[in-house]
Amino acid sequence: MEQHLHGVGVSQGMAIGPVRHMGTAVLEPPAVRIPAEAVQAERARAERAARTVAADLDERGHRAGGEAQAVLEAQALIATDPELLADSARRITDGNSAARAVYDAFDGYRTLLAQAGDYLAGRITDLDDVRDRIVARLLDVPMPGVPDSDEPYVLFARDLAPADTALLDPALVLGFVTEEGGPTSHSAILARAMGVPAVVALRGATKTPEGVTVALDGRTGEVVIAPAADTREQLQALARQRDAALAATDGPGRTSDGHRVLLLANIGGPADVPAARAAGAEGVGLFRTEFLFLDDSERAPSQARQTEVYRSVMEAFPEQRVVVRVLDAGADKPLGFLTPADEPNPALGVRGLRTLLEHPGVLATQLRALRKAAEGLPVRLEVMAPMIADRHDAAAFTQACREAGLETAAGAMVEIPSAALRAAAILDEADFLSLGTNDLAQYTFAADRQTGALARYQDPWQPALLDLIAAAARAAGEAGKSCGVCGEAAADPDLACVLVGLGVTSLSMGPTALPYVRARLRQVTVDGCRQAARAALAAEDPQEARATARRTLDG
Ligand code: PEP
Ligand code: MG
């Protein structure tokens, strides 16, 4: 029987495919005692699990080739290491369950590796991965982390962290469905970056059976579990119809009466550039550089490495604007070597620019890398800092840019209500504003952006949020400086029109949203956008704001 569920659609598009769950971390297996007569069967089970895991790792290595093959083959050898197998068998003979015995046997090796110096200590992750694979098989639970699948699938998870999603193969992920998260959670952002549809805050997502077919609509937030053949056909027809409408609009961002609005892409690195270009982005409005820093939990990437990555992005956008945000560590993006571990309220703690001002060397290296990367390129590089709270922050950032020899425009992200309320003072120090509406909503409503239960406060149509956007855009207009939106609010086609009506000059979003926003802007006049903005500001709540703005836009 098909079943219809509703969550919040956060990345447009439609996907149909089998469910694969993101495995949760393997819990330490319980210390179950087994009777003597079960020992032999349990030993055989442990050995079988280890050999199956090894064969699987070998096969994956073979498919992957290159460096990955060497790593996977080394892991396969660990899985069937004779001493580990013998140690597990001994523990089973002593009356432990296979899962517990394997877990404990690996633990012994883990301790040895940890004591054996830096290089071998670095292999602990590989050892843990092999252990988790064998234990998961013995407990008959999904493998922790990214699903093992050769076929395209719809990824179901409680929520996704940036580190999990970095391992996903974009060729296999048809879409995301998460139980938690809101329109601005990392699952949503990543889905848009990957160009796959996503639905978040779907109650019961984690209980959906593995392998069952689902259809999800990232526009409406509807998820159909086990859709009947005619439902599938209807949804596929609807998807084709939408695609045709989109394909009919291209070129730069403008309203039907020619008011220009730069349509830019949010990217996390060079891998996102092809999608941004394919979607017709007129440049990059937010390059989130944190992803580059996630590779190593111990230290920042070298200046040379950073230069190389930044340059490859800048090369892709000749004569166009590329706005790079300096590292935004802390809170929902913790970095081991920078983020304090003991903050009682990380979202209100040392994060964003605050982290960089405490680690000026990290900021200076990044700014120098950006300067070098842009050398000789026709790109219009701009840099901006996250989490600017006041004029003092803006001045400190601009000064750091100048000290690093970077003469490009230095902007301030407006993510804290104080910055929106005092935007004029910030613009005395900064060259432009970029509204990070995800954090701005979080701090306006004191509602954690990662908590699904608080998703209603993250609704970017909240009139209080619109008031702050209006204040910042007005100040920028008066100062004759640009004011973009790079938070997820820009990705909602109707809201994008309202933002233009509020005086926003550029909109930056995940590449998949670009065609939808471009097409919507072409249907309206700038005056229509202003009227819709007035209507939304006068609304009592987000539902009314959305409905009245839509009505106004549709004339
Ligand atoms: C924002 O907060 O709106 C933003 C664009 O930054 P991030 O989502 O990376 O925190
Ligand atoms: Mg932010």
Coordinates of C-alpha atoms in Angstrom, one line a residue, residues 124 174 215 387:
I124 CA 43.3 3.4 13.7
L174 CA 19.3 10.3 -6.1
A215 CA 9.3 9.0 -4.6
M387 CA 29.5 36.2 11.9

